[in-house]
Amino acid sequence: EVQLVESGGGLVQPGGSLRLSCSASGFIFTSYAMYWVRQAPGKGLEYVSGINTNGGRTNYADSVKGRFSISRDNSKTTLSLQMSSLRVEDTAIYYCVKSQFGEYYYYVLDVWGRGTTVTVSS
Amino acid sequence: QSVLTQSPSASGTPGQSVTISCSGGSSNIGSNTVSWYQQLPGTAPKLLIYFDDQRPSGVPARFSGSKSGTSASLAISRLQSEDEADYYCATWDDGLKGGVFGGGTKLTVL
């Protein structure tokens, strides 16, 4: 069974840092691009970041560029999102998402994790 | 506001058909394929349609997608109570160089 399990969410103060992880199983991790997508409370979906199969190409939404960093460890089938300089508006459920393809710009999100909640508040 | 425009709400009665629209521009829908996602209350989104009109295995044929120019549509026939959910369109934007979503349409089955 294809599965994505996020962890690392929590409460953090504005300006703080947090690292999210996503453990992948049930598919050939090295064959697919991966994404982070977030959803603020009561709001719609927002693309955060994408990474290709070997981690050599990454992409970020303007809202997080320079503050967030996506990476993957193919040997551990794990996707990560390092978040720094966090703002109140970063408060959201963060979903780890598998692409149907090897490159992130073929934007088909075919498997979603259950999400991990990040709350930025003082 | 979202790059892709969706009506905030739609409704229908069981057995009816409903269409949800998604409007974009030349750098997104006009240049790339569209996918649709269903988010049931309290759950993660699920892929419903990809490549404008393709259904993943397991998605009922009652769900269909289409695209023309810079707009796309999701049609749901023979509405059922379990179709009550939020629906999002999505595609890649060549100008923004990133993924974009519609604001979502909340479907109510009366």
Coordinates of N, CA and C in Angstrom, one line a residue:
Chain A
E1 N 0.8 -1.2 0.0 CA 0.0 0.0 0.0 C 0.9 1.3 0.0
V2 N 0.6 2.2 -0.9 CA 1.3 3.4 -1.0 C 1.0 4.3 0.2
Q3 N 2.0 4.8 1.0 CA 1.7 5.5 2.2 C 2.7 6.6 2.4
L4 N 2.2 7.8 2.8 CA 3.0 8.9 3.2 C 2.6 9.4 4.6
V5 N 3.6 9.4 5.5 CA 3.3 9.8 6.9 C 4.2 11.0 7.3
E6 N 3.5 12.1 7.6 CA 4.2 13.3 8.0 C 4.4 13.3 9.5
S7 N 5.4 14.1 9.9 CA 5.7 14.3 11.3 C 6.5 15.6 11.4
G8 N 6.6 16.1 12.7 CA 7.4 17.3 12.9 C 6.6 18.5 13.2
G9 N 5.3 18.5 13.0 CA 4.5 19.7 13.2 C 4.4 20.1 14.7
G10 N 4.0 21.3 14.9 CA 3.8 21.7 16.3 C 3.6 23.2 16.4
L11 N 3.7 23.7 17.6 CA 3.6 25.1 17.9 C 5.0 25.8 18.0
V12 N 5.1 26.9 17.3 CA 6.4 27.6 17.2 C 6.1 29.1 17.2
Q13 N 7.0 29.8 17.8 CA 6.9 31.3 17.9 C 7.3 31.9 16.5
P14 N 6.7 33.1 16.2 CA 7.1 33.8 15.0 C 8.6 34.0 15.0
G15 N 9.2 33.8 13.9 CA 10.7 33.9 13.7 C 11.4 32.6 14.0
G16 N 10.7 31.6 14.5 CA 11.3 30.3 14.8 C 11.4 29.4 13.6
S17 N 11.9 28.2 13.9 CA 12.2 27.2 12.9 C 11.5 25.9 13.2
L18 N 11.3 25.1 12.2 CA 10.7 23.8 12.4 C 11.1 22.9 11.2
R19 N 11.3 21.6 11.4 CA 11.6 20.7 10.3 C 10.5 19.6 10.2
L20 N 9.9 19.6 9.1 CA 8.9 18.5 8.8 C 9.5 17.4 8.1
S21 N 9.1 16.2 8.4 CA 9.5 15.0 7.7 C 8.3 14.2 7.1
C22 N 8.6 13.4 6.1 CA 7.6 12.6 5.5 C 8.2 11.3 5.1
S23 N 7.7 10.2 5.8 CA 8.2 8.9 5.5 C 7.3 8.2 4.4
A24 N 8.0 7.8 3.3 CA 7.3 7.2 2.2 C 7.5 5.7 2.2
S25 N 6.4 5.0 1.8 CA 6.5 3.5 1.6 C 5.5 3.0 0.6
G26 N 5.8 1.8 0.1 CA 4.8 1.2 -0.9 C 5.0 1.5 -2.3
F27 N 6.0 2.3 -2.6 CA 6.3 2.7 -4.0 C 7.8 2.9 -4.2
I28 N 8.3 3.0 -5.4 CA 9.7 3.2 -5.7 C 9.9 4.7 -5.6
F29 N 10.4 5.1 -4.4 CA 10.5 6.5 -4.0 C 11.4 7.3 -5.0
T30 N 12.4 6.7 -5.5 CA 13.4 7.3 -6.4 C 12.9 7.6 -7.7
S31 N 11.7 7.2 -8.1 CA 11.1 7.4 -9.4 C 10.2 8.6 -9.5
Y32 N 9.8 9.2 -8.4 CA 8.8 10.2 -8.4 C 9.2 11.5 -7.7
A33 N 8.8 12.6 -8.4 CA 8.9 13.9 -7.7 C 8.0 14.0 -6.5
M34 N 8.3 14.9 -5.6 CA 7.5 15.0 -4.4 C 7.2 16.5 -4.1
Y35 N 6.2 16.7 -3.3 CA 5.8 18.1 -3.0 C 5.4 18.3 -1.6
W36 N 5.4 19.5 -1.2 CA 4.7 19.9 0.1 C 3.6 20.9 -0.4
V37 N 2.4 20.7 0.1 CA 1.2 21.5 -0.1 C 0.6 21.8 1.3
R38 N 0.2 23.1 1.5 CA -0.4 23.4 2.8 C -1.8 24.0 2.6
Q39 N -2.5 23.9 3.8 CA -3.9 24.4 3.9 C -4.1 25.2 5.2
A40 N -4.2 26.5 5.1 CA -4.4 27.3 6.3 C -5.8 27.0 6.8
P41 N -6.1 27.2 8.1 CA -7.4 26.9 8.7 C -8.5 27.5 7.9
G42 N -9.5 26.7 7.5 CA -10.6 27.1 6.8 C -10.4 27.7 5.4
K43 N -9.2 27.5 4.9 CA -8.8 28.0 3.6 C -8.5 26.9 2.5
G44 N -8.2 27.3 1.3 CA -7.9 26.4 0.3 C -6.5 25.9 0.3
L45 N -6.2 25.1 -0.8 CA -4.9 24.5 -0.9 C -3.9 25.5 -1.5
E46 N -2.6 25.4 -1.0 CA -1.6 26.2 -1.5 C -0.3 25.4 -1.8
Y47 N 0.2 25.5 -3.0 CA 1.5 24.9 -3.3 C 2.6 25.5 -2.5
V48 N 3.5 24.7 -1.9 CA 4.6 25.2 -1.1 C 5.9 25.0 -1.9
S49 N 6.2 23.7 -2.2 CA 7.5 23.4 -2.8 C 7.5 22.0 -3.5
G50 N 8.4 21.9 -4.5 CA 8.5 20.6 -5.2 C 10.0 20.2 -5.3
I51 N 10.2 18.9 -5.5 CA 11.6 18.4 -5.7 C 11.6 17.3 -6.7
N52 N 12.6 17.2 -7.6 CA 12.6 16.1 -8.5 C 13.2 14.8 -7.9
T53 N 13.3 13.8 -8.7 CA 13.7 12.5 -8.2 C 15.0 12.4 -7.4
N54 N 16.0 13.1 -7.9 CA 17.3 13.0 -7.3 C 17.6 14.2 -6.4
G55 N 16.7 15.1 -6.2 CA 16.9 16.2 -5.4 C 17.7 17.4 -6.0
G56 N 18.1 17.2 -7.3 CA 18.9 18.2 -8.0 C 18.2 19.4 -8.4
R57 N 16.8 19.3 -8.5 CA 16.0 20.5 -8.8 C 14.9 20.7 -7.8
T58 N 14.8 21.9 -7.3 CA 13.8 22.2 -6.3 C 13.1 23.5 -6.8
N59 N 11.9 23.7 -6.2 CA 11.1 24.8 -6.6 C 10.3 25.2 -5.4
Y60 N 10.0 26.6 -5.3 CA 9.3 27.1 -4.1 C 8.3 28.2 -4.5
A61 N 7.2 28.2 -3.8 CA 6.3 29.3 -3.9 C 7.0 30.6 -3.5
D62 N 6.6 31.7 -4.1 CA 7.2 33.0 -3.7 C 7.0 33.3 -2.2
S63 N 5.9 32.8 -1.6 CA 5.5 33.1 -0.2 C 6.5 32.4 0.7
V64 N 7.3 31.4 0.3 CA 8.2 30.7 1.2 C 9.6 30.8 0.7
K65 N 9.9 31.3 -0.5 CA 11.2 31.3 -1.0 C 12.2 32.1 -0.1
G66 N 13.3 31.4 0.1 CA 14.3 32.0 1.0 C 14.2 31.7 2.4
R67 N 13.0 31.1 2.8 CA 12.8 30.7 4.2 C 12.6 29.2 4.4
F68 N 12.1 28.6 3.4 CA 11.9 27.1 3.4 C 12.9 26.4 2.5
S69 N 13.3 25.2 2.9 CA 14.1 24.4 2.1 C 13.6 22.9 2.0
I70 N 13.4 22.4 0.8 CA 12.9 21.1 0.6 C 14.1 20.2 0.3
S71 N 14.1 18.9 0.8 CA 15.2 18.0 0.5 C 14.6 16.6 0.6
R72 N 15.3 15.6 0.1 CA 14.9 14.2 0.1 C 16.1 13.3 0.4
D73 N 15.9 12.3 1.1 CA 16.9 11.2 1.3 C 16.4 10.0 0.7
N74 N 16.9 9.7 -0.5 CA 16.3 8.5 -1.2 C 16.7 7.2 -0.5
S75 N 17.8 7.2 0.2 CA 18.2 5.9 0.9 C 17.3 5.6 2.0
K76 N 16.7 6.7 2.6 CA 15.7 6.5 3.7 C 14.3 6.7 3.3
T77 N 14.0 6.9 2.0 CA 12.7 7.2 1.5 C 12.0 8.3 2.3
T78 N 12.7 9.4 2.5 CA 12.1 10.4 3.4 C 12.2 11.8 2.6
L79 N 11.2 12.5 2.8 CA 11.1 13.9 2.3 C 11.1 14.8 3.5
S80 N 11.8 16.0 3.3 CA 11.9 16.9 4.5 C 11.5 18.3 4.0
L81 N 11.1 19.2 4.9 CA 10.9 20.6 4.7 C 11.5 21.3 5.9
Q82 N 12.6 22.0 5.7 CA 13.1 22.9 6.7 C 12.5 24.3 6.6
M83 N 11.9 24.7 7.7 CA 11.2 26.0 7.7 C 11.8 26.9 8.7
S84 N 12.2 28.1 8.3 CA 12.8 29.1 9.2 C 12.1 30.4 9.0
S85 N 12.4 31.3 9.9 CA 11.8 32.7 9.9 C 10.3 32.5 9.7
L86 N 9.7 31.7 10.5 CA 8.3 31.4 10.4 C 7.4 32.6 10.8
R87 N 6.3 32.7 10.1 CA 5.4 33.8 10.3 C 4.0 33.2 10.7
V88 N 3.2 34.1 11.2 CA 1.8 33.7 11.7 C 1.1 33.1 10.4
E89 N 1.3 33.7 9.3 CA 0.6 33.2 8.1 C 1.1 31.9 7.5
D90 N 2.1 31.3 8.1 CA 2.5 30.0 7.8 C 1.7 28.9 8.5
T91 N 0.9 29.3 9.4 CA 0.0 28.4 10.2 C -0.8 27.6 9.2
A92 N -0.7 26.3 9.2 CA -1.5 25.5 8.2 C -1.3 24.0 8.5
I93 N -2.1 23.2 7.9 CA -1.8 21.7 7.8 C -0.8 21.6 6.6
Y94 N 0.3 20.9 6.8 CA 1.2 20.7 5.7 C 1.1 19.2 5.2
Y95 N 0.8 19.1 3.9 CA 0.7 17.7 3.3 C 1.9 17.4 2.5
C96 N 2.4 16.2 2.7 CA 3.4 15.6 1.9 C 2.7 14.9 0.7
V97 N 3.1 15.1 -0.5 CA 2.4 14.7 -1.7 C 3.3 14.0 -2.7
K98 N 2.9 12.9 -3.3 CA 3.7 12.2 -4.3 C 3.2 12.7 -5.7
S99 N 4.1 12.9 -6.6 CA 3.8 13.2 -8.0 C 3.6 11.9 -8.7
Q100 N 2.8 12.0 -9.8 CA 2.6 10.9 -10.7 C 3.9 10.7 -11.6
F101 N 4.8 11.7 -11.6 CA 5.9 11.7 -12.5 C 7.2 12.1 -11.8
G102 N 8.3 12.0 -12.6 CA 9.6 12.2 -12.0 C 10.0 13.7 -11.9
E103 N 9.3 14.6 -12.6 CA 9.6 16.0 -12.6 C 8.5 16.7 -12.0
Y104 N 8.7 17.7 -11.1 CA 7.7 18.4 -10.4 C 6.8 19.3 -11.2
Y105 N 7.2 19.6 -12.4 CA 6.4 20.5 -13.3 C 5.3 19.8 -14.0
Y106 N 5.4 18.4 -14.0 CA 4.2 17.7 -14.4 C 3.3 17.5 -13.2
Y107 N 2.4 18.4 -13.0 CA 1.8 18.7 -11.7 C 0.6 17.8 -11.5
V108 N 0.8 16.5 -11.2 CA -0.3 15.6 -10.9 C 0.0 15.0 -9.5
L109 N -0.8 15.3 -8.6 CA -0.5 14.9 -7.2 C -1.4 13.7 -6.8
D110 N -0.8 12.5 -7.0 CA -1.6 11.3 -6.9 C -1.7 10.6 -5.6
V111 N -0.9 10.9 -4.6 CA -1.0 10.4 -3.3 C -0.7 11.4 -2.3
W112 N -1.6 11.6 -1.3 CA -1.4 12.6 -0.3 C -1.3 11.9 1.1
G113 N -0.4 12.5 2.0 CA -0.4 12.1 3.3 C -1.6 12.7 4.1
R114 N -1.7 12.4 5.4 CA -2.8 12.9 6.2 C -2.5 14.3 6.7
G115 N -1.2 14.7 6.6 CA -0.9 16.1 7.0 C -0.3 16.2 8.4
T116 N 0.4 17.3 8.6 CA 0.9 17.6 10.0 C 0.6 19.1 10.2
T117 N 0.2 19.4 11.4 CA -0.2 20.8 11.7 C 0.9 21.6 12.2
V118 N 1.1 22.8 11.6 CA 2.1 23.8 12.1 C 1.3 25.0 12.5
T119 N 1.6 25.4 13.8 CA 0.9 26.6 14.3 C 2.0 27.6 14.7
V120 N 2.0 28.8 14.1 CA 3.0 29.8 14.4 C 2.2 30.9 15.2
S121 N 2.6 31.0 16.5 CA 1.9 31.9 17.4 C 2.8 32.3 18.6
S122 N 2.6 33.5 19.1 CA 3.3 33.8 20.3 C 2.5 33.6 21.5
Chain B
Q1 N -5.7 36.3 -3.4 CA -6.7 35.4 -4.1 C -5.9 34.4 -5.0
S2 N -6.7 33.4 -5.4 CA -6.1 32.3 -6.1 C -5.8 32.7 -7.6
V3 N -4.8 32.0 -8.2 CA -4.5 32.3 -9.6 C -5.6 31.7 -10.5
L4 N -6.1 30.5 -10.1 CA -7.3 29.9 -10.8 C -8.6 30.3 -10.1
T5 N -9.6 30.6 -10.9 CA -10.8 31.1 -10.3 C -11.9 30.0 -10.4
Q6 N -12.5 29.7 -9.2 CA -13.6 28.8 -9.1 C -14.7 29.5 -8.4
S7 N -16.0 29.1 -8.7 CA -17.1 29.6 -7.9 C -17.0 29.0 -6.5
P8 N -17.3 29.8 -5.5 CA -17.1 29.3 -4.1 C -18.0 28.1 -3.7
S9 N -19.2 28.1 -4.4 CA -20.2 27.0 -4.0 C -21.0 26.5 -5.2
A10 N -21.5 25.3 -5.0 CA -22.3 24.7 -6.0 C -23.3 23.7 -5.3
S11 N -24.4 23.4 -5.8 CA -25.3 22.5 -5.1 C -26.2 21.8 -6.2
G12 N -26.7 20.7 -5.7 CA -27.6 19.9 -6.5 C -28.3 18.9 -5.6
T13 N -29.3 18.2 -6.2 CA -30.1 17.2 -5.4 C -29.6 15.8 -5.9
P14 N -29.8 14.8 -5.1 CA -29.4 13.5 -5.5 C -29.9 13.1 -6.9
G15 N -29.1 12.5 -7.7 CA -29.5 12.1 -9.0 C -29.3 13.2 -10.1
Q16 N -29.1 14.4 -9.7 CA -28.9 15.5 -10.7 C -27.4 15.5 -11.1
S17 N -27.1 16.4 -12.1 CA -25.8 16.6 -12.5 C -25.4 18.0 -12.1
V18 N -24.1 18.2 -11.9 CA -23.6 19.5 -11.6 C -22.2 19.7 -12.3
T19 N -21.9 20.9 -12.6 CA -20.6 21.2 -13.3 C -19.9 22.3 -12.5
I20 N -18.6 22.1 -12.2 CA -17.8 23.0 -11.5 C -16.7 23.6 -12.5
S21 N -16.6 24.9 -12.6 CA -15.7 25.5 -13.5 C -14.5 26.0 -12.9
C22 N -13.4 26.2 -13.7 CA -12.1 26.6 -13.2 C -11.5 27.5 -14.4
S23 N -11.3 28.8 -14.1 CA -10.8 29.7 -15.1 C -9.4 30.2 -14.8
G24 N -8.6 30.2 -15.8 CA -7.2 30.6 -15.6 C -6.7 31.5 -16.7
G25 N -5.4 31.3 -17.1 CA -4.9 32.1 -18.2 C -3.9 31.4 -19.1
S26 N -3.2 32.1 -19.9 CA -2.4 31.4 -20.9 C -1.2 30.8 -20.3
S27 N -0.7 31.3 -19.2 CA 0.5 30.7 -18.6 C 0.2 29.5 -17.7
N28 N -1.0 29.2 -17.4 CA -1.4 28.0 -16.6 C -2.3 27.1 -17.4
I29 N -3.6 27.2 -17.3 CA -4.5 26.3 -18.0 C -4.2 26.3 -19.5
G30 N -3.9 27.4 -20.0 CA -3.7 27.5 -21.5 C -2.4 26.8 -21.9
S31 N -1.5 26.4 -21.0 CA -0.2 25.8 -21.4 C 0.0 24.4 -20.8
N32 N -0.8 24.1 -19.8 CA -0.6 22.8 -19.1 C -1.9 22.1 -18.8
T33 N -1.7 20.8 -18.5 CA -2.9 20.1 -18.2 C -3.5 20.3 -16.8
V34 N -4.7 20.1 -16.6 CA -5.4 20.4 -15.4 C -5.8 19.1 -14.6
S35 N -5.7 19.1 -13.3 CA -6.1 18.0 -12.5 C -7.1 18.6 -11.5
W36 N -7.9 17.7 -11.0 CA -9.0 18.0 -10.0 C -8.9 17.1 -8.8
Y37 N -9.2 17.7 -7.6 CA -9.0 17.0 -6.3 C -10.3 17.2 -5.5
Q38 N -10.7 16.1 -4.9 CA -11.8 16.1 -4.0 C -11.3 16.0 -2.5
Q39 N -11.8 16.9 -1.7 CA -11.5 16.9 -0.3 C -12.8 16.7 0.5
L40 N -13.0 15.5 1.0 CA -14.1 15.3 1.9 C -13.8 15.9 3.3
P41 N -14.8 16.3 4.0 CA -14.6 17.0 5.3 C -13.7 16.3 6.2
G42 N -12.7 17.0 6.7 CA -11.7 16.5 7.7 C -10.7 15.5 7.1
T43 N -10.6 15.4 5.8 CA -9.6 14.4 5.2 C -8.7 15.1 4.3
A44 N -7.6 14.4 3.8 CA -6.7 14.9 2.8 C -7.4 14.9 1.5
P45 N -6.9 15.8 0.6 CA -7.4 15.7 -0.8 C -7.1 14.4 -1.5
K46 N -7.9 14.1 -2.5 CA -7.7 12.9 -3.3 C -7.8 13.3 -4.8
L47 N -6.9 12.7 -5.6 CA -6.9 12.9 -7.0 C -8.1 12.4 -7.7
L48 N -8.8 13.2 -8.4 CA -10.1 12.8 -9.1 C -9.9 12.7 -10.6
I49 N -9.3 13.7 -11.2 CA -9.1 13.8 -12.6 C -7.6 14.3 -12.9
Y50 N -7.0 13.8 -13.9 CA -5.7 14.3 -14.3 C -5.6 14.4 -15.8
F51 N -4.6 15.1 -16.3 CA -4.5 15.3 -17.8 C -5.8 15.8 -18.4
D52 N -6.5 16.7 -17.7 CA -7.7 17.3 -18.2 C -8.9 16.4 -18.0
D53 N -8.8 15.2 -18.4 CA -10.0 14.3 -18.5 C -9.8 12.8 -18.2
Q54 N -8.7 12.5 -17.6 CA -8.4 11.1 -17.2 C -8.7 10.8 -15.8
R55 N -9.4 9.7 -15.6 CA -9.7 9.2 -14.2 C -8.7 8.2 -13.7
P56 N -8.2 8.4 -12.5 CA -7.4 7.3 -11.9 C -8.3 6.1 -11.7
S57 N -7.7 4.9 -11.6 CA -8.5 3.7 -11.3 C -9.1 3.9 -9.9
G58 N -10.4 3.5 -9.9 CA -11.2 3.6 -8.7 C -12.1 4.8 -8.6
V59 N -11.9 5.8 -9.5 CA -12.7 6.9 -9.5 C -13.9 6.6 -10.4
P60 N -15.1 6.8 -9.9 CA -16.3 6.4 -10.7 C -16.4 7.2 -12.0
A61 N -17.0 6.6 -13.0 CA -17.2 7.3 -14.3 C -18.2 8.5 -14.2
R62 N -18.9 8.6 -13.0 CA -19.8 9.8 -12.9 C -19.0 11.1 -12.9
F63 N -17.7 11.0 -12.6 CA -16.8 12.2 -12.6 C -16.1 12.3 -13.9
S64 N -16.2 13.5 -14.6 CA -15.5 13.7 -15.8 C -15.0 15.1 -15.9
G65 N -13.9 15.2 -16.6 CA -13.2 16.5 -16.8 C -13.1 16.9 -18.2
S66 N -13.0 18.2 -18.5 CA -12.8 18.7 -19.8 C -12.1 20.1 -19.7
K67 N -11.5 20.5 -20.9 CA -10.8 21.7 -20.9 C -11.0 22.4 -22.3
S68 N -11.1 23.7 -22.3 CA -11.1 24.4 -23.5 C -10.4 25.8 -23.3
G69 N -9.4 26.0 -24.1 CA -8.6 27.2 -23.9 C -8.0 27.4 -22.5
T70 N -8.5 28.4 -21.8 CA -7.9 28.7 -20.5 C -8.9 28.4 -19.4
S71 N -9.9 27.5 -19.7 CA -10.9 27.1 -18.7 C -11.0 25.6 -18.7
A72 N -11.4 25.1 -17.5 CA -11.6 23.7 -17.3 C -12.8 23.5 -16.5
S73 N -13.4 22.3 -16.7 CA -14.6 21.9 -15.9 C -14.6 20.5 -15.4
L74 N -15.2 20.4 -14.3 CA -15.5 19.0 -13.7 C -17.0 18.8 -13.6
A75 N -17.4 17.7 -14.2 CA -18.8 17.4 -14.2 C -19.0 16.2 -13.4
I76 N -20.1 16.2 -12.6 CA -20.5 15.1 -11.7 C -21.9 14.8 -12.0
S77 N -22.1 13.6 -12.5 CA -23.5 13.1 -12.8 C -24.0 12.2 -11.7
R78 N -25.3 12.0 -11.7 CA -26.0 11.2 -10.8 C -25.5 11.5 -9.3
L79 N -25.6 12.7 -8.9 CA -25.1 13.1 -7.6 C -25.5 12.2 -6.5
Q80 N -24.6 12.0 -5.6 CA -24.9 11.2 -4.4 C -24.5 12.0 -3.2
S81 N -25.0 11.7 -2.0 CA -24.8 12.4 -0.8 C -23.3 12.4 -0.5
E82 N -22.6 11.3 -0.8 CA -21.2 11.2 -0.4 C -20.3 12.1 -1.4
D83 N -20.9 12.8 -2.4 CA -20.1 13.7 -3.2 C -20.0 15.0 -2.6
E84 N -20.6 15.2 -1.4 CA -20.5 16.5 -0.7 C -19.1 16.7 -0.2
A85 N -18.4 17.7 -0.8 CA -17.0 17.9 -0.5 C -16.6 19.2 -1.1
D86 N -15.3 19.5 -0.9 CA -14.6 20.7 -1.6 C -13.9 20.1 -2.8
Y87 N -14.0 20.8 -3.9 CA -13.3 20.4 -5.1 C -12.4 21.5 -5.6
Y88 N -11.1 21.1 -5.9 CA -10.1 22.0 -6.3 C -9.5 21.7 -7.7
C89 N -9.3 22.7 -8.5 CA -8.6 22.5 -9.8 C -7.1 22.9 -9.5
A90 N -6.3 22.4 -10.3 CA -4.8 22.7 -10.2 C -4.1 22.5 -11.5
T91 N -3.0 23.2 -11.7 CA -2.2 23.1 -12.8 C -0.8 23.7 -12.5
W92 N 0.1 23.6 -13.4 CA 1.4 24.3 -13.3 C 1.3 25.7 -14.0
D93 N 2.0 26.7 -13.4 CA 2.0 28.0 -14.0 C 3.4 28.3 -14.5
D94 N 3.5 28.4 -15.8 CA 4.8 28.7 -16.4 C 5.4 30.0 -16.0
G95 N 4.5 31.0 -15.8 CA 5.0 32.3 -15.4 C 5.5 32.4 -14.0
L96 N 4.7 31.8 -13.1 CA 5.1 31.8 -11.7 C 6.1 30.7 -11.4
K97 N 6.2 29.8 -12.4 CA 7.1 28.6 -12.2 C 6.8 27.9 -10.9
G98 N 5.5 27.6 -10.7 CA 5.1 26.8 -9.6 C 3.7 26.3 -9.8
G99 N 3.3 25.4 -8.9 CA 1.9 24.9 -8.9 C 0.9 25.9 -8.5
V100 N -0.3 25.8 -9.0 CA -1.3 26.7 -8.6 C -2.6 25.9 -8.4
F101 N -3.4 26.4 -7.5 CA -4.7 25.8 -7.2 C -5.8 26.8 -7.4
G102 N -7.0 26.3 -7.7 CA -8.2 27.2 -7.6 C -8.6 27.4 -6.1
G103 N -9.4 28.3 -5.9 CA -9.8 28.6 -4.5 C -10.7 27.5 -3.9
G104 N -11.2 26.6 -4.7 CA -12.0 25.6 -4.2 C -13.5 25.9 -4.4
T105 N -14.3 24.8 -4.6 CA -15.8 24.9 -4.7 C -16.4 23.9 -3.7
K106 N -17.2 24.5 -2.9 CA -17.9 23.6 -1.9 C -19.2 23.1 -2.5
L107 N -19.2 21.8 -2.7 CA -20.4 21.2 -3.3 C -21.4 20.7 -2.2
T108 N -22.6 21.2 -2.2 CA -23.6 20.7 -1.3 C -24.6 19.9 -2.0
V109 N -24.9 18.7 -1.4 CA -25.9 17.8 -2.0 C -27.2 18.0 -1.1
L110 N -28.2 18.6 -1.7 CA -29.4 19.0 -0.9 C -30.3 17.8 -0.6

